[in-house]
Structures are given as C-alpha cells and as structure tokens.
Coordinates of N, CA, C and O in Angstrom, one line a residue:
M1 N 73.1 86.9 99.3 CA 74.2 87.7 98.7 C 73.8 88.7 97.8 O 73.0 88.3 96.7
R2 N 74.2 90.0 98.1 CA 73.6 91.1 97.4 C 74.7 92.2 97.2 O 75.6 92.3 98.1
I3 N 74.6 93.0 96.2 CA 75.5 94.3 96.1 C 74.7 95.4 97.2 O 73.6 95.5 97.0
I4 N 75.2 96.0 98.1 CA 74.7 96.4 99.2 C 74.5 97.9 98.9 O 73.3 98.6 99.0
A5 N 75.4 98.8 98.2 CA 75.3 100.0 98.3 C 75.8 100.5 96.5 O 76.6 99.9 95.8
G6 N 75.6 101.6 96.3 CA 75.9 102.3 95.1 C 75.3 102.0 93.6 O 74.2 101.6 93.9
K7 N 75.8 102.2 92.7 CA 75.2 102.1 91.3 C 74.5 100.6 90.9 O 73.7 100.7 90.4
Y8 N 75.1 99.5 91.8 CA 74.5 98.2 91.4 C 73.7 97.8 92.8 O 73.6 96.7 93.1
R9 N 73.5 98.7 93.4 CA 72.8 98.5 94.8 C 71.6 97.7 94.5 O 70.8 97.5 93.7
R10 N 71.3 96.6 95.6 CA 70.7 95.6 95.6 C 70.5 94.3 94.6 O 69.7 93.5 94.4
R11 N 71.5 94.5 93.6 CA 71.5 93.3 92.6 C 71.9 92.2 93.4 O 73.0 92.1 94.1
K12 N 71.5 91.1 93.1 CA 71.6 89.9 93.8 C 72.7 89.0 92.8 O 72.9 89.1 91.9
L13 N 73.5 88.4 93.8 CA 74.7 87.7 93.3 C 74.6 86.1 93.2 O 73.9 85.6 94.2
H14 N 74.9 85.6 92.3 CA 75.0 83.9 92.4 C 76.3 83.5 93.3 O 77.1 84.2 93.4
V15 N 76.1 82.5 94.2 CA 76.9 82.5 95.0 C 77.2 80.4 94.9 O 76.2 79.9 94.7
N16 N 78.4 80.1 95.3 CA 78.7 78.8 95.4 C 77.9 78.1 96.5 O 78.3 78.7 97.4
P17 N 77.4 77.0 96.0 CA 76.7 76.5 97.6 C 77.9 75.5 98.3 O 79.1 75.3 97.8
G18 N 77.7 75.4 99.9 CA 78.8 75.1 100.6 C 79.8 76.3 100.8 O 79.4 77.1 100.8
Q19 N 80.8 75.6 101.3 CA 81.7 76.6 101.7 C 83.0 76.8 101.1 O 84.0 77.0 101.6
T20 N 83.1 76.0 99.8 CA 84.1 76.3 98.9 C 84.9 77.6 99.1 O 86.0 77.9 99.2
T21 N 84.0 78.7 98.7 CA 84.4 80.1 98.6 C 84.2 81.0 99.8 O 84.5 81.9 99.8
R22 N 83.7 80.3 100.9 CA 83.4 80.9 102.2 C 82.6 82.6 101.8 O 83.8 83.5 102.0
P23 N 81.6 82.7 101.1 CA 81.1 84.2 101.1 C 81.2 85.1 102.2 O 80.7 84.5 103.1
I24 N 81.7 86.2 102.2 CA 81.4 87.0 103.2 C 80.1 87.5 103.4 O 79.4 87.7 102.3
T25 N 79.7 87.6 104.6 CA 78.2 87.7 104.8 C 78.0 89.4 104.5 O 78.9 90.4 104.3
D26 N 76.6 89.7 104.1 CA 76.5 91.2 103.8 C 76.7 91.9 104.8 O 77.0 93.1 104.9
F27 N 76.5 91.6 106.2 CA 76.6 92.5 107.3 C 78.1 93.0 107.6 O 78.5 93.8 107.6
V28 N 79.2 91.7 107.3 CA 80.8 92.0 107.3 C 80.8 93.1 106.3 O 81.9 93.9 106.5
K29 N 80.3 92.4 105.1 CA 80.9 93.6 103.8 C 80.4 95.0 104.1 O 81.4 95.7 103.8
E30 N 79.1 95.1 104.6 CA 78.7 96.3 104.8 C 79.7 97.1 105.8 O 80.2 98.2 105.6
V31 N 80.1 96.6 106.7 CA 81.1 97.2 107.9 C 82.5 97.3 107.0 O 82.9 98.5 107.5
L32 N 82.8 96.7 106.6 CA 84.2 96.8 105.7 C 84.1 98.0 104.9 O 84.8 98.7 105.0
F33 N 83.2 98.1 104.1 CA 83.0 99.1 103.1 C 82.7 100.4 103.6 O 83.0 101.6 103.1
E34 N 82.0 100.7 104.7 CA 81.9 101.8 105.4 C 83.0 102.2 106.2 O 83.3 103.4 106.1
W35 N 84.1 101.3 106.6 CA 85.3 101.7 107.3 C 86.2 102.3 105.8 O 86.8 102.9 105.9
L36 N 85.9 101.6 104.9 CA 87.0 102.0 103.5 C 86.3 103.4 103.0 O 87.3 104.2 102.7
G37 N 85.1 103.8 103.3 CA 84.7 104.9 102.9 C 85.2 105.4 101.5 O 85.0 104.5 100.4
E38 N 85.6 106.7 101.2 CA 86.1 106.9 99.9 C 87.2 106.5 99.5 O 87.7 107.0 98.1
T39 N 88.0 105.7 100.1 CA 89.1 105.1 99.8 C 88.8 104.3 98.3 O 89.9 104.1 97.4
V40 N 87.8 103.7 98.4 CA 87.4 102.7 97.2 C 87.1 103.7 96.0 O 87.3 103.3 95.0
K41 N 86.8 105.1 95.7 CA 86.5 105.8 94.8 C 87.5 105.9 93.8 O 89.0 106.1 94.3
D42 N 87.5 106.2 92.5 CA 88.6 105.8 91.6 C 89.8 104.8 91.5 O 90.6 105.3 91.2
T43 N 89.7 103.7 92.2 CA 90.6 102.7 92.5 C 90.5 101.7 91.4 O 89.6 101.5 90.9
R44 N 91.5 101.1 91.0 CA 91.8 99.9 90.4 C 92.2 99.0 91.3 O 93.0 98.9 92.1
V45 N 91.0 98.0 91.3 CA 90.9 96.8 92.4 C 91.2 95.5 92.0 O 91.0 95.3 90.7
A46 N 91.8 94.8 92.6 CA 92.0 93.3 92.3 C 91.4 92.5 93.5 O 91.7 93.0 94.8
D47 N 90.6 91.7 92.9 CA 89.8 90.9 93.8 C 90.6 89.4 93.8 O 90.2 88.7 92.9
I48 N 91.6 88.9 94.7 CA 92.1 87.8 94.4 C 91.6 86.7 95.8 O 91.3 87.0 96.5
Y49 N 91.5 85.5 94.7 CA 90.7 84.3 95.5 C 89.4 84.9 95.6 O 88.7 84.9 96.7
A50 N 89.0 85.5 94.4 CA 87.5 86.6 94.6 C 86.6 85.5 94.5 O 85.3 86.1 95.0
G51 N 86.4 84.2 94.7 CA 85.2 83.2 94.7 C 84.3 84.0 93.6 O 84.5 83.8 92.4
T52 N 83.1 84.4 93.9 CA 82.0 84.7 92.6 C 81.9 86.4 92.6 O 81.1 86.7 92.3
G53 N 82.9 87.0 93.4 CA 83.3 88.1 93.2 C 82.7 89.4 94.0 O 82.4 90.5 93.6
S54 N 82.0 89.0 95.4 CA 81.3 89.7 96.0 C 81.9 91.1 96.3 O 81.6 92.5 96.4
L55 N 83.4 90.9 96.8 CA 84.1 92.2 97.1 C 84.5 93.1 96.2 O 84.2 94.4 96.0
G56 N 85.1 92.5 95.0 CA 85.1 93.4 93.9 C 84.0 94.0 93.2 O 84.1 95.3 93.0
L57 N 82.7 93.5 93.3 CA 81.7 93.8 92.6 C 81.1 95.1 93.2 O 80.6 96.2 93.0
E58 N 81.4 94.9 94.9 CA 80.7 96.1 95.6 C 81.7 97.1 95.6 O 81.5 98.4 95.4
A59 N 83.0 96.9 95.3 CA 83.9 98.1 95.0 C 83.5 98.9 93.6 O 83.5 100.0 93.6
L60 N 83.2 98.2 92.7 CA 83.0 98.7 91.5 C 81.2 99.8 91.6 O 81.5 100.7 91.2
S61 N 80.9 99.2 92.5 CA 79.4 99.7 92.6 C 79.6 101.1 93.5 O 78.7 102.0 93.1
R62 N 80.6 101.0 94.5 CA 80.6 102.2 95.1 C 82.0 103.2 94.3 O 82.2 104.1 95.1
G63 N 82.2 102.8 93.4 CA 83.0 104.0 92.6 C 84.5 103.5 92.0 O 85.1 104.5 91.7
A64 N 84.6 102.2 92.2 CA 86.1 101.8 91.6 C 85.9 101.9 90.0 O 84.8 101.8 89.4
V65 N 87.1 102.2 89.6 CA 87.1 102.5 87.9 C 86.9 100.8 87.4 O 86.8 100.9 86.3
S66 N 87.9 99.9 87.7 CA 88.0 98.7 87.4 C 88.3 97.7 88.2 O 88.4 98.2 89.5
A67 N 87.9 96.4 88.0 CA 88.3 95.4 89.0 C 88.7 94.4 88.0 O 88.2 93.7 87.4
V68 N 89.9 93.5 88.5 CA 90.4 92.4 88.0 C 90.3 90.9 88.9 O 90.6 91.1 90.3
F69 N 89.5 90.1 88.7 CA 89.0 89.1 89.7 C 90.0 87.8 89.4 O 90.0 87.5 87.9
M70 N 90.2 87.1 90.4 CA 91.4 86.0 90.0 C 90.8 84.9 90.8 O 90.5 85.1 92.1
E71 N 90.4 83.8 90.3 CA 89.8 82.7 90.7 C 90.1 81.5 89.9 O 90.1 81.5 88.7
Q72 N 90.6 80.4 90.6 CA 91.0 79.1 90.0 C 90.1 78.1 89.8 O 90.0 77.6 89.1
D73 N 89.1 78.2 91.1 CA 88.0 77.1 90.8 C 87.4 77.1 89.6 O 86.8 78.5 89.5
R74 N 87.0 76.2 88.9 CA 86.3 76.4 87.6 C 84.6 76.8 87.9 O 84.2 77.5 87.6
K75 N 83.8 76.2 89.1 CA 82.4 76.6 89.2 C 82.4 78.0 89.6 O 81.7 78.6 89.3
A76 N 83.3 78.3 90.5 CA 83.2 79.8 91.1 C 83.6 80.8 90.1 O 82.9 81.8 89.9
H77 N 84.5 80.4 89.3 CA 84.6 81.3 88.1 C 83.6 81.4 87.1 O 83.1 82.4 86.5
E78 N 83.0 80.3 86.9 CA 81.7 80.3 86.2 C 80.6 81.3 86.7 O 79.9 82.2 86.0
L79 N 80.2 81.1 88.1 CA 79.5 82.0 88.9 C 79.9 83.5 88.6 O 79.2 84.4 88.8
L80 N 81.0 83.7 89.0 CA 81.6 85.0 88.7 C 81.5 85.7 87.8 O 80.8 86.9 87.4
K81 N 81.5 85.1 86.4 CA 81.3 85.6 85.1 C 79.7 86.1 84.9 O 79.7 86.8 84.6
R82 N 79.0 84.9 85.5 CA 77.4 85.2 85.5 C 77.2 86.5 86.1 O 76.4 87.2 85.7
N83 N 77.9 86.7 87.4 CA 77.7 87.7 88.3 C 78.0 89.0 87.6 O 77.0 90.0 87.4
V84 N 79.2 89.2 86.7 CA 79.4 90.1 86.0 C 78.6 90.8 84.8 O 78.2 91.6 85.0
E85 N 78.4 89.6 84.4 CA 77.1 90.0 83.1 C 75.8 90.3 83.5 O 75.2 91.1 82.9
S86 N 75.3 89.9 84.7 CA 74.1 90.1 85.0 C 74.0 91.6 85.8 O 72.8 91.9 85.5
I87 N 75.0 92.2 86.0 CA 75.0 93.6 86.2 C 75.7 94.2 85.1 O 75.5 95.7 85.3
G88 N 76.3 94.0 84.1 CA 76.6 94.5 83.1 C 77.9 95.5 83.2 O 78.0 96.6 82.7
A89 N 78.6 94.7 83.9 CA 80.0 95.4 84.4 C 81.2 95.0 83.7 O 82.5 94.9 83.9
E90 N 80.9 94.0 82.2 CA 82.2 93.6 81.5 C 83.1 94.5 81.1 O 84.2 93.9 81.1
A91 N 82.8 95.9 80.8 CA 83.8 96.8 80.2 C 84.8 97.1 81.4 O 85.9 97.3 80.8
E92 N 84.5 97.1 82.6 CA 85.4 97.5 83.7 C 85.8 96.3 84.5 O 86.3 96.7 85.5
T93 N 85.7 95.3 83.9 CA 86.2 93.8 84.8 C 86.7 93.0 84.2 O 86.9 93.2 82.9
L94 N 87.9 92.1 84.7 CA 88.4 91.0 84.1 C 88.2 89.8 84.7 O 88.4 89.8 86.0
C95 N 87.8 88.9 84.6 CA 87.1 87.7 85.2 C 88.5 86.5 84.6 O 88.5 86.0 83.6
W96 N 89.6 86.6 85.6 CA 90.9 85.9 85.2 C 90.9 84.4 85.9 O 91.4 84.8 87.2
R97 N 91.0 83.5 85.4 CA 91.1 82.0 85.9 C 92.3 82.0 86.1 O 93.0 81.6 85.1
T98 N 92.9 81.8 87.1 CA 94.6 81.8 87.5 C 94.9 81.6 88.8 O 94.1 81.5 89.6
D99 N 95.8 80.6 89.1 CA 96.3 80.2 90.0 C 97.3 81.6 90.8 O 98.3 81.9 90.4
A100 N 96.6 82.3 91.9 CA 97.2 83.1 92.5 C 98.6 82.7 93.2 O 99.7 83.7 93.3
L101 N 98.9 81.5 93.6 CA 100.2 81.3 94.0 C 101.1 81.1 93.1 O 102.5 81.3 93.2
L102 N 101.0 81.2 91.8 CA 102.1 81.3 90.6 C 101.7 82.4 89.7 O 102.3 82.8 88.8
S103 N 100.6 83.2 89.9 CA 100.5 84.3 88.9 C 101.4 85.6 89.3 O 101.9 85.7 90.2
S104 N 101.4 85.8 87.9 CA 102.4 87.7 87.9 C 101.6 88.6 88.4 O 102.0 89.4 88.4
F105 N 100.3 88.2 88.4 CA 99.3 89.4 88.8 C 99.5 90.9 87.7 O 99.0 91.6 88.2
R106 N 99.8 90.2 86.6 CA 99.8 91.4 85.6 C 99.1 90.9 84.5 O 99.4 90.2 83.4
P107 N 97.8 91.0 84.4 CA 97.0 90.5 83.3 C 97.1 91.2 82.0 O 97.5 92.2 82.0
K108 N 97.0 90.4 80.6 CA 97.4 90.8 79.7 C 96.0 91.9 79.0 O 95.1 91.5 79.3
N109 N 96.5 92.6 78.0 CA 95.4 93.2 77.4 C 94.4 94.2 78.3 O 93.4 94.8 77.7
V110 N 94.8 94.6 79.5 CA 94.1 95.6 80.2 C 94.9 96.4 80.8 O 95.0 96.8 82.0
P111 N 95.7 97.3 79.9 CA 96.9 98.1 80.7 C 96.2 99.1 81.8 O 96.8 99.4 82.6
D112 N 95.1 99.5 81.7 CA 94.6 100.5 82.2 C 93.8 100.3 83.6 O 93.6 100.7 84.6
F113 N 93.9 98.7 83.7 CA 93.5 98.0 85.1 C 94.8 97.8 86.1 O 94.4 97.4 87.2
V114 N 95.9 98.2 85.9 CA 96.9 98.1 86.8 C 97.7 99.4 86.5 O 97.8 100.1 85.7
P115 N 98.6 99.6 87.5 CA 98.8 99.0 88.9 C 97.2 98.9 89.9 O 96.9 100.2 89.6
F116 N 97.4 98.2 90.8 CA 96.2 98.0 91.4 C 96.4 99.0 92.7 O 97.4 99.2 93.3
D117 N 95.3 99.6 93.0 CA 95.3 100.6 94.3 C 94.6 100.0 95.2 O 94.8 100.4 96.7
L118 N 93.7 99.0 95.3 CA 93.1 98.2 96.5 C 93.1 97.0 96.1 O 92.5 96.7 94.9
I119 N 93.3 96.0 97.1 CA 93.7 94.4 96.8 C 92.8 93.7 98.1 O 93.2 94.2 99.3
F120 N 91.7 93.2 97.5 CA 91.0 92.2 98.6 C 92.2 90.8 98.3 O 91.8 90.3 97.3
F121 N 92.3 90.5 99.3 CA 93.4 88.9 99.5 C 93.0 88.0 100.4 O 92.9 88.4 101.5
D122 N 91.9 87.0 99.9 CA 91.0 86.2 100.6 C 91.4 84.7 100.4 O 90.7 84.1 99.8
P123 N 92.6 84.1 100.7 CA 93.1 82.8 100.6 C 92.1 81.9 101.2 O 91.7 82.3 102.2
P124 N 92.0 80.6 100.9 CA 91.4 79.5 102.0 C 92.0 79.7 103.3 O 93.5 79.5 103.3
Y125 N 91.5 79.7 104.1 CA 91.9 79.6 105.7 C 92.8 78.7 105.6 O 94.2 79.3 106.6
K126 N 92.9 77.7 105.4 CA 93.9 76.6 105.5 C 95.5 76.8 105.0 O 96.6 76.6 105.8
M127 N 95.3 77.7 103.9 CA 96.5 78.3 103.4 C 97.4 79.1 104.3 O 98.5 79.3 104.0
L128 N 96.5 79.9 105.2 CA 97.1 81.0 105.7 C 98.2 80.3 107.0 O 99.2 81.1 107.3
D129 N 98.1 78.9 107.2 CA 99.1 78.5 108.0 C 100.4 78.5 107.4 O 101.4 78.1 108.0
D130 N 100.5 78.6 106.0 CA 101.9 78.5 105.4 C 102.3 79.9 104.9 O 103.1 80.0 104.1
L131 N 101.5 80.9 105.4 CA 101.8 82.4 105.3 C 103.4 82.6 106.1 O 103.0 83.2 107.2
K132 N 104.4 82.2 105.4 CA 105.4 82.7 106.3 C 106.8 82.4 105.1 O 106.5 82.0 103.9
P133 N 108.0 83.1 105.4 CA 108.9 83.1 104.3 C 109.3 81.8 103.7 O 109.2 81.2 104.4
G134 N 109.5 82.0 102.3 CA 109.9 81.0 101.6 C 108.3 80.0 101.0 O 108.7 79.2 100.0
S135 N 107.2 80.3 101.5 CA 106.3 79.7 101.0 C 105.7 80.4 99.9 O 106.1 81.4 99.6
K136 N 104.8 79.6 99.1 CA 104.4 80.0 97.8 C 103.3 81.5 97.8 O 103.3 82.3 97.1
L137 N 102.7 81.2 99.1 CA 101.5 82.4 99.6 C 102.4 83.8 100.0 O 102.2 84.7 99.6
Y138 N 103.4 83.5 100.4 CA 104.4 84.8 101.0 C 104.9 85.1 99.5 O 105.0 86.3 99.5
E139 N 105.4 84.4 98.9 CA 106.2 85.0 97.6 C 105.0 85.4 96.6 O 105.4 86.5 95.9
S140 N 103.8 85.3 96.9 CA 102.7 86.0 95.9 C 102.5 86.9 96.6 O 102.2 88.1 95.8
M141 N 102.5 87.2 97.9 CA 102.5 88.8 98.6 C 103.5 89.7 98.1 O 103.6 90.8 98.2
V142 N 104.9 89.1 98.1 CA 106.0 90.1 97.8 C 105.6 90.6 95.9 O 106.0 91.6 96.1
R143 N 105.1 89.3 95.2 CA 104.9 90.0 93.6 C 103.9 90.9 93.9 O 104.0 91.9 93.1
L144 N 103.0 90.7 94.7 CA 101.9 91.9 94.5 C 102.3 93.2 94.9 O 101.5 94.4 94.9
A145 N 103.4 93.3 95.6 CA 104.2 94.6 96.1 C 105.0 95.3 95.2 O 105.4 96.2 95.0
R146 N 105.2 94.6 93.7 CA 106.0 95.1 92.8 C 105.1 96.5 92.2 O 104.0 96.5 92.1
E147 N 106.2 97.5 92.0 CA 105.6 98.7 91.3 C 104.7 98.7 90.3 O 103.9 99.3 89.8
N148 N 105.1 97.7 89.5 CA 104.1 97.5 87.9 C 102.7 96.7 88.4 O 102.1 96.4 87.6
V149 N 102.9 96.3 89.7 CA 101.7 95.4 89.8 C 100.6 96.3 91.0 O 99.7 96.2 90.6
S150 N 101.0 96.9 91.8 CA 100.3 97.8 92.8 C 100.9 99.5 93.0 O 102.3 99.3 93.0
S151 N 100.2 100.1 93.3 CA 100.3 101.5 93.2 C 101.3 101.9 94.7 O 101.0 101.2 95.5
E152 N 101.7 103.0 94.5 CA 102.6 103.4 95.9 C 101.9 103.4 97.2 O 102.1 103.1 98.2
N153 N 100.4 104.0 96.8 CA 99.6 104.2 98.0 C 98.5 102.9 98.0 O 97.5 103.2 98.5
C154 N 99.0 101.7 97.7 CA 98.2 100.7 97.4 C 97.6 100.3 98.8 O 98.4 100.0 99.9
H155 N 96.3 99.7 99.2 CA 95.9 99.2 100.5 C 95.5 97.9 100.1 O 94.9 97.6 99.0
L156 N 96.0 97.0 100.9 CA 95.6 95.3 100.9 C 94.9 95.2 102.1 O 95.2 95.1 103.2
I157 N 93.4 94.2 102.0 CA 92.9 93.7 102.9 C 92.9 92.2 102.9 O 92.5 91.7 101.9
L158 N 93.6 91.6 103.9 CA 93.8 90.1 103.9 C 92.5 89.9 105.0 O 92.5 90.1 106.3
R159 N 91.8 88.6 104.3 CA 91.0 88.1 105.6 C 91.2 86.9 105.9 O 91.7 86.0 105.1
A160 N 91.4 86.7 107.3 CA 91.7 85.4 107.9 C 90.9 85.1 109.2 O 90.3 86.0 109.7
P161 N 91.0 83.7 109.7 CA 90.5 83.2 110.8 C 90.5 84.0 111.8 O 92.0 84.7 112.0
R162 N 89.8 84.3 112.9 CA 90.0 85.0 114.3 C 91.4 84.7 114.6 O 91.7 83.4 115.0
D163 N 92.4 85.4 115.1 CA 93.7 85.1 115.9 C 94.5 84.4 115.1 O 95.3 83.7 115.6
A164 N 94.4 84.3 113.9 CA 95.3 83.3 112.8 C 96.7 84.0 112.9 O 97.0 85.2 113.4
E165 N 97.7 83.2 113.0 CA 99.4 83.5 113.2 C 99.8 83.1 111.7 O 99.8 82.2 111.2
F166 N 100.4 84.2 111.4 CA 101.1 84.2 110.0 C 102.1 85.3 110.1 O 102.2 86.3 110.8
Q167 N 102.8 85.3 108.9 CA 103.9 86.3 108.8 C 103.8 86.9 107.2 O 103.9 86.1 106.3
C168 N 103.5 88.2 107.1 CA 103.4 88.7 105.7 C 104.8 89.3 105.4 O 105.6 89.7 106.4
P169 N 105.3 89.7 103.9 CA 106.6 90.2 103.6 C 106.5 91.6 104.0 O 105.4 92.2 104.6
P170 N 107.4 92.1 104.7 CA 107.9 93.2 104.9 C 107.4 94.6 104.2 O 107.4 95.6 104.4
A171 N 107.3 94.2 102.9 CA 106.6 95.3 101.9 C 105.3 95.7 102.3 O 104.8 96.7 101.9
W172 N 104.4 94.9 103.1 CA 103.1 95.0 103.6 C 103.2 95.4 104.9 O 103.6 94.5 105.6
E173 N 102.7 96.9 105.4 CA 102.7 97.0 106.9 C 101.2 97.1 107.1 O 100.3 98.0 106.6
E174 N 101.0 96.7 108.2 CA 99.7 96.3 109.1 C 99.4 97.6 109.7 O 100.2 98.2 110.4
Y175 N 98.2 98.4 109.3 CA 98.0 99.4 110.0 C 96.5 99.5 110.7 O 96.3 100.3 111.5
D176 N 95.8 98.4 110.6 CA 94.4 98.6 111.2 C 93.9 97.0 111.3 O 94.7 96.3 110.5
L177 N 93.1 96.7 112.2 CA 92.3 95.3 112.0 C 90.8 95.5 112.8 O 90.5 96.1 113.6
L178 N 90.0 94.8 111.7 CA 88.8 94.9 111.8 C 88.4 93.6 112.6 O 88.6 92.4 111.5
Q179 N 87.8 93.2 113.7 CA 87.5 91.7 113.9 C 85.7 91.5 114.0 O 85.1 92.3 114.6
K180 N 85.3 90.8 113.2 CA 84.0 90.8 112.9 C 83.5 89.2 113.1 O 84.3 88.5 112.2
S181 N 82.2 88.7 113.6 CA 82.3 87.3 113.6 C 83.5 86.4 113.9 O 84.0 86.8 114.9
S182 N 83.9 85.6 113.1 CA 84.9 84.6 113.5 C 86.1 85.2 112.7 O 87.0 84.0 112.4
M183 N 85.9 86.4 112.2 CA 87.2 86.7 111.1 C 87.9 87.8 111.4 O 87.3 88.7 112.3
D184 N 89.1 87.8 111.0 CA 89.7 89.2 111.1 C 89.9 89.8 109.8 O 90.3 89.0 108.7
L185 N 89.9 90.9 109.5 CA 90.3 91.8 108.4 C 91.4 92.8 108.5 O 91.4 93.6 109.6
H186 N 92.2 92.1 108.0 CA 93.8 93.1 108.0 C 93.9 94.1 107.2 O 94.0 93.8 106.0
F187 N 94.1 95.2 107.7 CA 94.5 96.2 106.8 C 95.8 96.6 106.4 O 96.4 96.7 107.5
M188 N 96.1 96.5 105.3 CA 98.0 96.8 104.9 C 97.9 98.0 103.9 O 97.2 98.0 103.0
K189 N 99.1 98.4 104.1 CA 99.4 99.3 102.9 C 101.1 99.1 102.5 O 101.8 98.6 103.3
K190 N 101.4 99.5 101.4 CA 102.9 99.3 101.1 C 103.5 100.3 101.9 O 103.6 101.2 102.0
R191 N 105.0 99.3 102.4 CA 105.8 100.4 103.0 C 106.6 100.9 102.4 O 107.1 100.5 101.2
Q192 N 107.0 102.0 102.7 CA 107.8 102.9 102.0 C 109.2 103.2 102.4 O 109.5 102.9 103.8
G193 N 110.2 103.4 101.8 CA 111.6 103.5 102.1 C 112.3 102.3 102.4 O 111.9 100.9 101.5
P194 N 113.5 102.3 102.7 CA 114.4 101.2 102.7 C 113.9 99.7 103.3 O 114.2 98.8 102.8
D195 N 112.9 99.8 104.5 CA 112.7 98.6 104.9 C 111.7 97.5 103.9 O 111.4 96.5 103.8
A196 N 111.3 98.4 102.7 CA 110.1 97.8 102.2 C 111.0 96.8 101.3 O 110.6 95.7 100.9

C-alpha cells in the first residue's frame, strides 16, 4: 500500500493485516483519484471509517488542505497515526478515534478543518445492510449533511460491495457510480432546495 501521486508520492503506508479494514487497492485508488481530478485540491477532507488512512492521505498528497481521519478500531488507529507521522503530515491532519455511528463529526480545536468539502465514507460492508431510515448509520449520514459539518458543495464517496442495496438520506443525491473489481463507489453531493 502506497501513496500514488502528489507531494507524498511513493511513500509506503502501514496496513492492518487481514480484512479488518479492507484497504482499497492501489489500482482502484488510482482510478478513483483520476476520476476526482481537480475536485480534491484545496478541500477539507473527512475520511470516515478511515482504517489506516489511505484515501485521506492520498487526498492530502494531491492538494487537499486538511484531513480528519475517523476510526474506532484501536490497532487501525495506531497504524493511522504512524502513517501520518511517517510522512510528516501532523499539522494538516487529525486522527480522531471515534465511533462514527455516534459522532457529531465536529472535531474540537481544529476550526479550520470544517466544514468538510470532500468525504470518504467507507463503513464495514455488513453495516450497509442496515443503511435505511431509522438506523444509526442512516442517522450518521443525516448529521454529515448539516451545514456546520459539510459545505454546500460537498461531495461524498460511499464505498460498497457490488450491487449492494441500501437507502441514503435525501440530503445526499447520487450523481455517478464507479464499478471496479467487486466494489461500487457511489458519488454523491448535497442536495439543494426543499427536498434536502
């Protein structure tokens, strides 16, 4: 696992052994960031269910101004902090050990890191079966759409297994789908107007 492009190019990342964090492959990550293109530059990023931080660190390398990593697993969080330290990105990051199902998504003492402009949302696949109105995962996506959490033009990328069925809050409108390997990457933006 490595950073593919930008100022931290070729830096290797520590990863959790096994499938605890399902790290995204370098190939899929490269395709994702080529698709995002200039969208990444000058953004405030949230990497939720971050694992060891591969997506958020790639975004920083390609021009994002800050990244808040949210990860509950202790081992993954430790490796995440090591990755941030090894590339020298402490000043532009926050490694927040928190439960995303309960989080406010408003980290303390980093006012310049919010609201988020780009959100990577990568919950464990088994949780997506419960992504429907009334569930904790659904309500967490509702909180992500609050104006003091995400910016008006915020983009959210949801990673899911191929052809998974779920229901996102109406505040998030899907506008594209990238299918690679056994996964789907759903591209969403904040819905504007009364339907939001």
